[in-house]
XYZ file of C-alpha atoms in Angstrom:
385
model
C -21.861 76.324 -17.812
C -22.060 80.039 -18.131
C -19.184 80.401 -16.563
C -17.894 76.658 -19.077
C -18.863 79.415 -21.380
C -16.836 82.610 -20.938
C -12.667 81.274 -20.893
C -13.101 80.089 -24.765
C -15.070 82.893 -25.644
C -13.085 85.119 -24.250
C -9.643 83.084 -25.385
C -11.672 83.452 -29.131
C -11.680 87.188 -28.804
C -8.426 87.939 -27.630
C -6.874 85.815 -30.053
C -8.979 87.224 -32.987
C -8.360 91.347 -31.715
C -4.550 90.135 -31.268
C -4.365 88.659 -35.114
C -4.966 92.810 -36.485
C -5.332 92.934 -39.889
C -4.534 90.483 -42.845
C -1.530 91.219 -44.079
C 0.079 92.657 -40.765
C 3.616 93.017 -40.963
C 5.929 90.113 -40.073
C 9.582 89.078 -38.835
C 10.917 87.398 -41.813
C 11.969 84.162 -41.032
C 16.056 83.369 -39.875
C 18.069 81.755 -42.514
C 18.892 78.155 -43.267
C 23.252 76.832 -42.533
C 24.314 76.015 -45.941
C 24.996 72.223 -45.069
C 21.613 71.437 -42.593
C 20.001 68.377 -44.601
C 16.305 68.410 -45.219
C 13.736 65.881 -45.388
C 10.423 66.014 -46.457
C 8.471 63.244 -45.354
C 4.470 62.825 -47.586
C 2.603 59.970 -45.798
C 0.335 58.691 -48.869
C -3.025 56.456 -48.788
C -4.132 56.264 -52.334
C -2.494 59.019 -53.398
C -2.411 58.727 -57.291
C -4.299 61.611 -58.631
C -2.070 63.779 -56.584
C 1.401 62.655 -55.784
C 3.069 63.132 -58.977
C 2.305 67.014 -58.597
C 2.884 66.978 -54.809
C 5.994 65.122 -55.015
C 7.742 67.689 -57.926
C 6.095 70.736 -56.274
C 8.216 70.082 -53.065
C 11.634 69.507 -55.355
C 11.156 72.447 -56.905
C 11.794 74.224 -53.165
C 14.565 72.551 -51.816
C 18.427 72.099 -52.653
C 20.599 69.765 -53.639
C 21.311 67.326 -51.002
C 17.762 67.638 -49.680
C 15.501 64.282 -49.975
C 11.310 63.630 -50.346
C 11.035 60.291 -48.796
C 7.079 59.165 -49.638
C 5.428 56.258 -47.701
C 3.185 54.569 -49.653
C 0.673 53.576 -46.862
C -1.588 50.043 -47.455
C -2.243 51.681 -51.269
C -4.331 49.566 -53.802
C -3.586 52.062 -56.527
C 0.102 53.133 -58.413
C 1.217 56.084 -55.810
C 4.625 54.072 -55.397
C 4.916 53.759 -59.072
C 4.124 58.202 -59.390
C 6.252 58.891 -56.978
C 9.454 57.215 -57.925
C 9.094 58.358 -61.240
C 8.291 62.426 -59.751
C 11.964 62.001 -58.257
C 10.935 60.962 -54.666
C 12.539 58.687 -52.992
C 9.717 55.807 -52.090
C 8.839 52.997 -49.069
C 5.917 51.003 -48.883
C 3.933 50.219 -45.961
C 1.331 47.389 -45.990
C -0.307 46.555 -42.253
C -4.692 46.173 -42.593
C -4.484 46.012 -39.076
C -2.395 49.058 -37.737
C -3.916 51.971 -40.556
C -3.989 55.857 -39.695
C -1.302 58.756 -40.581
C 1.017 58.201 -37.400
C 1.733 54.475 -38.363
C 2.863 55.940 -42.066
C 5.057 58.356 -40.302
C 6.779 56.683 -37.935
C 7.481 54.116 -40.803
C 8.702 56.790 -42.676
C 11.191 58.360 -39.853
C 12.444 54.635 -39.112
C 13.385 54.557 -42.841
C 15.128 58.009 -42.169
C 17.147 56.765 -38.898
C 19.534 55.064 -40.886
C 20.950 58.616 -42.306
C 19.473 61.106 -40.431
C 18.924 64.927 -41.809
C 18.633 68.246 -39.698
C 15.305 68.896 -40.017
C 12.090 67.155 -41.213
C 9.416 68.562 -42.939
C 5.938 66.594 -42.902
C 4.027 67.888 -45.837
C 0.234 65.588 -46.716
C 0.419 64.144 -50.364
C -2.539 66.281 -51.571
C -0.795 69.457 -50.414
C 0.770 72.333 -53.089
C 3.523 74.058 -50.775
C 4.296 77.754 -50.823
C 7.002 79.048 -52.275
C 10.015 78.925 -49.745
C 8.309 77.558 -47.557
C 10.130 74.734 -46.713
C 13.142 76.583 -46.731
C 11.600 79.185 -43.963
C 9.917 76.529 -41.837
C 12.932 74.534 -41.125
C 15.201 77.493 -40.835
C 12.526 78.658 -38.131
C 12.555 74.380 -36.735
C 16.456 74.456 -36.357
C 16.423 78.699 -34.479
C 13.791 77.629 -32.247
C 14.414 73.546 -31.156
C 10.548 73.244 -31.028
C 8.639 72.494 -33.816
C 7.524 75.145 -36.966
C 3.831 74.770 -37.942
C 2.848 76.553 -41.515
C -0.168 78.568 -42.332
C -2.504 75.113 -43.731
C -4.737 76.665 -46.661
C -8.054 75.313 -47.129
C -8.732 76.618 -50.989
C -12.048 76.850 -52.089
C -13.705 74.252 -55.308
C -14.880 75.900 -58.053
C -18.264 77.087 -57.774
C -18.545 76.385 -53.862
C -21.819 76.817 -52.020
C -22.881 78.328 -48.941
C -21.606 75.609 -46.634
C -18.568 74.758 -48.095
C -17.299 79.159 -48.482
C -18.530 79.274 -43.934
C -16.402 76.280 -43.794
C -13.404 77.971 -45.538
C -14.061 81.067 -42.831
C -14.003 78.999 -40.130
C -10.809 76.637 -41.521
C -9.369 80.376 -41.599
C -10.317 81.445 -38.026
C -8.933 78.510 -36.732
C -5.288 78.096 -38.867
C -4.410 81.757 -39.766
C -6.490 84.323 -37.229
C -6.536 81.895 -34.024
C -2.034 80.863 -34.647
C -1.727 84.275 -35.439
C -3.289 86.317 -32.635
C -1.298 83.711 -29.904
C 2.089 84.401 -32.258
C 1.531 88.170 -31.925
C 1.422 87.353 -27.743
C 4.293 85.812 -28.150
C 2.506 81.995 -27.354
C 2.744 78.624 -29.060
C 0.532 77.146 -32.033
C -1.178 73.682 -32.547
C 0.620 71.627 -35.184
C -2.377 71.141 -38.163
C -1.253 67.845 -40.168
C 0.831 69.260 -43.070
C 3.143 72.119 -43.107
C 4.847 70.631 -39.966
C 8.868 71.082 -39.696
C 10.959 69.119 -36.731
C 14.009 69.171 -35.731
C 15.600 65.570 -36.163
C 17.088 65.687 -31.985
C 13.139 66.318 -31.708
C 11.078 64.379 -33.667
C 13.279 60.834 -33.393
C 13.000 61.079 -29.519
C 8.641 61.080 -30.103
C 6.277 57.826 -30.821
C 4.452 58.375 -33.816
C 2.931 54.667 -33.822
C -0.820 55.085 -33.656
C -4.116 55.379 -35.536
C -5.307 58.846 -33.279
C -7.772 61.168 -35.497
C -5.979 64.209 -34.449
C -2.071 62.514 -34.509
C -1.208 66.285 -35.162
C -2.970 67.766 -32.312
C -2.252 65.405 -29.960
C 1.704 65.324 -31.426
C 1.832 69.559 -30.386
C 0.588 68.998 -26.647
C 3.213 65.701 -26.482
C 5.776 68.195 -27.348
C 4.767 71.359 -25.284
C 4.557 68.676 -22.171
C 8.610 68.498 -23.215
C 8.845 72.005 -23.508
C 9.140 72.185 -26.910
C 6.381 73.848 -28.195
C 5.171 74.888 -31.845
C 5.826 78.038 -32.568
C 4.005 79.369 -35.894
C 5.727 80.515 -39.195
C 2.436 82.189 -41.079
C 4.980 83.077 -43.826
C 4.964 79.768 -45.042
C 2.039 77.801 -46.418
C 1.067 74.705 -47.723
C -2.301 74.627 -49.788
C -5.304 71.784 -50.074
C -8.682 71.949 -51.202
C -11.552 70.850 -49.694
C -13.493 67.515 -51.638
C -16.164 68.967 -53.908
C -18.605 66.113 -53.322
C -20.486 66.371 -50.429
C -19.911 62.999 -49.083
C -15.903 63.749 -48.877
C -16.943 67.136 -47.320
C -19.308 65.137 -44.310
C -16.837 62.491 -43.641
C -13.740 65.337 -43.484
C -15.751 67.417 -41.121
C -16.927 64.287 -38.946
C -13.003 62.610 -38.558
C -11.602 65.988 -37.804
C -14.112 67.331 -35.488
C -14.623 64.333 -33.496
C -10.578 63.754 -33.219
C -10.947 67.601 -32.132
C -13.860 66.839 -29.135
C -12.232 63.924 -28.118
C -9.215 65.431 -26.702
C -10.876 68.400 -24.861
C -11.329 66.455 -22.223
C -8.210 66.402 -21.604
C -7.733 69.825 -21.281
C -8.319 70.493 -17.905
C -5.461 68.239 -17.113
C -2.914 69.952 -19.160
C -4.396 73.240 -18.126
C -3.520 72.363 -14.340
C -0.437 70.177 -15.403
C 1.423 73.693 -17.170
C 0.178 75.929 -14.048
C 1.516 73.941 -11.690
C 4.810 73.295 -13.805
C 5.179 76.795 -14.653
C 5.145 75.591 -18.371
C 3.310 78.826 -20.654
C 3.531 76.886 -23.602
C 1.387 74.203 -22.531
C -1.023 75.619 -20.631
C -1.745 78.286 -23.982
C -2.379 75.411 -26.158
C -4.358 73.435 -23.527
C -6.300 76.878 -23.229
C -6.692 76.841 -27.023
C -7.625 73.130 -27.000
C -11.004 74.085 -24.941
C -12.090 76.433 -27.754
C -14.820 74.095 -29.428
C -15.467 74.212 -33.514
C -17.058 77.570 -34.397
C -20.669 75.933 -34.725
C -20.507 73.724 -31.096
C -19.347 77.131 -29.779
C -22.435 79.051 -30.976
C -24.862 75.875 -30.937
C -23.830 75.564 -27.138
C -24.059 79.770 -26.280
C -27.556 80.221 -27.405
C -28.909 77.028 -26.014
C -27.702 78.153 -23.126
C -28.969 81.701 -23.326
C -32.335 80.099 -24.516
C -32.365 78.019 -21.026
C -30.899 80.895 -19.058
C -34.418 83.449 -20.322
C -36.688 81.157 -19.859
C -34.954 79.818 -15.959
C -35.429 83.476 -15.609
C -38.950 84.150 -16.883
C -39.613 81.495 -14.279
C -37.851 81.673 -11.094
C -37.377 86.357 -11.726
C -33.848 86.078 -11.649
C -32.803 87.696 -14.793
C -28.502 87.474 -14.416
C -27.642 84.504 -15.449
C -29.734 85.272 -18.702
C -27.827 88.412 -19.443
C -24.688 86.757 -18.920
C -25.547 84.581 -21.334
C -26.505 86.769 -24.002
C -23.724 89.054 -23.143
C -21.633 85.761 -23.883
C -23.403 85.033 -26.881
C -22.905 89.107 -28.368
C -18.877 88.492 -27.468
C -19.133 85.735 -29.759
C -20.591 86.600 -32.954
C -18.566 90.074 -32.066
C -15.647 87.246 -32.425
C -16.874 86.533 -35.789
C -18.153 89.280 -37.478
C -14.488 91.020 -36.459
C -12.723 87.535 -38.176
C -15.257 87.638 -41.093
C -14.543 91.627 -41.389
C -10.631 91.293 -41.264
C -9.657 87.888 -42.499
C -12.735 86.374 -44.078
C -14.717 88.769 -47.085
C -12.618 87.093 -49.977
C -14.570 84.252 -48.916
C -17.945 85.322 -48.520
C -19.928 88.352 -48.604
C -21.860 89.735 -45.833
C -25.383 88.424 -46.727
C -23.571 85.402 -47.527
C -22.104 85.535 -43.289
C -25.906 86.074 -42.469
C -26.091 81.914 -43.661
C -24.114 80.481 -40.482
C -27.051 79.476 -38.969
C -27.862 76.773 -41.821
C -24.209 75.928 -41.705
C -24.798 75.165 -37.977
C -27.729 73.417 -38.379
C -26.035 71.325 -40.996
C -22.681 70.616 -38.427
C -25.460 69.474 -35.412
C -25.428 65.290 -37.273
C -22.338 65.802 -36.629
C -22.017 66.670 -33.024
C -24.992 64.087 -32.589
C -23.188 61.496 -33.719
C -20.090 61.973 -31.728
C -22.766 61.602 -28.361
C -24.359 58.064 -30.361
C -21.505 56.522 -32.870
C -18.223 58.658 -32.220
C -15.110 58.114 -35.585
C -12.853 56.623 -33.935
C -10.880 55.243 -37.387
C -8.925 57.340 -39.816
C -11.213 57.391 -42.726
C -10.130 58.939 -46.548
C -12.219 61.978 -46.978
C -13.875 60.902 -50.765
C -11.239 63.202 -53.972
C -13.059 64.281 -56.829
C -14.691 61.463 -59.649
C -14.177 59.078 -56.502
């Protein structure tokens, strides 16, 4: 178990150290050819609260001839009407049996196939897009002939409590620091679900029709096996927000983390496949997949260290305990370095000491993975719902 923890902790520390400081120098994105058409695909399920501002924000970032297509998927509200009024093309889908974001995306791609664009950008219906993000992402995807992933940032709600602040740091480590470290090592990144751009020549070959909890993560790994590993484009940004209700946060975290943990089981096979085929992109993403959520990694490392110490005391053999506590030190060094370089605007040093409370809050989520695993996509509750 100690050796099994060494890979994710060592890789995490390497990614964080390679990322450098926030605001480090980045190369400018490539320019986009004038005749390259962009289609922004927005899957939306009961998003009447957000869809108008999302569509209008995206349209401001596009040029004449570009398109915004909203897939109103199994909606029971007026999402479709509001999207049309905001200026988007809209297709509506009703299928009570095949539910989930993957099915909505597949439906949208089939609609676009009648007049295919050069690049498809996927943006969630509750996201705001940063200035220049659509052009930046599209040009990067077309130049690489591979998916391009924006920095998908989660904003803290007003008056956020300690748990949400620490969750914000964990999210930033996962969606900015780690992929930025990989980028600076010349390696790809995982897809993150929103702010993803794909050349049409690539995306139309992929079957997206599934209800997988982390369809984005799976898609990135599938494309890596086709030697089209995603590239990270931190100059582009899409922004969403953590749910304000405790129930919404718990639902969101359970869906994300159960989906991630469900994918970890395929990592050894993908590592071997990447090594055997000399596919560096696949190997790097499979290694990255071995890093569990930070709270779980911390919990596992502390448990192993405690058990090793007990075994050492009983058996008078201290080497495993020394190794385990060294891994604990490495993990806490990684977390502290990530906070120091990238997270001091999210929480203070005193609040960082509240990480153990956050870990205890996450324990039921991990136990439910073993006892009652989340297998179906469930939308997180929004404010006022």
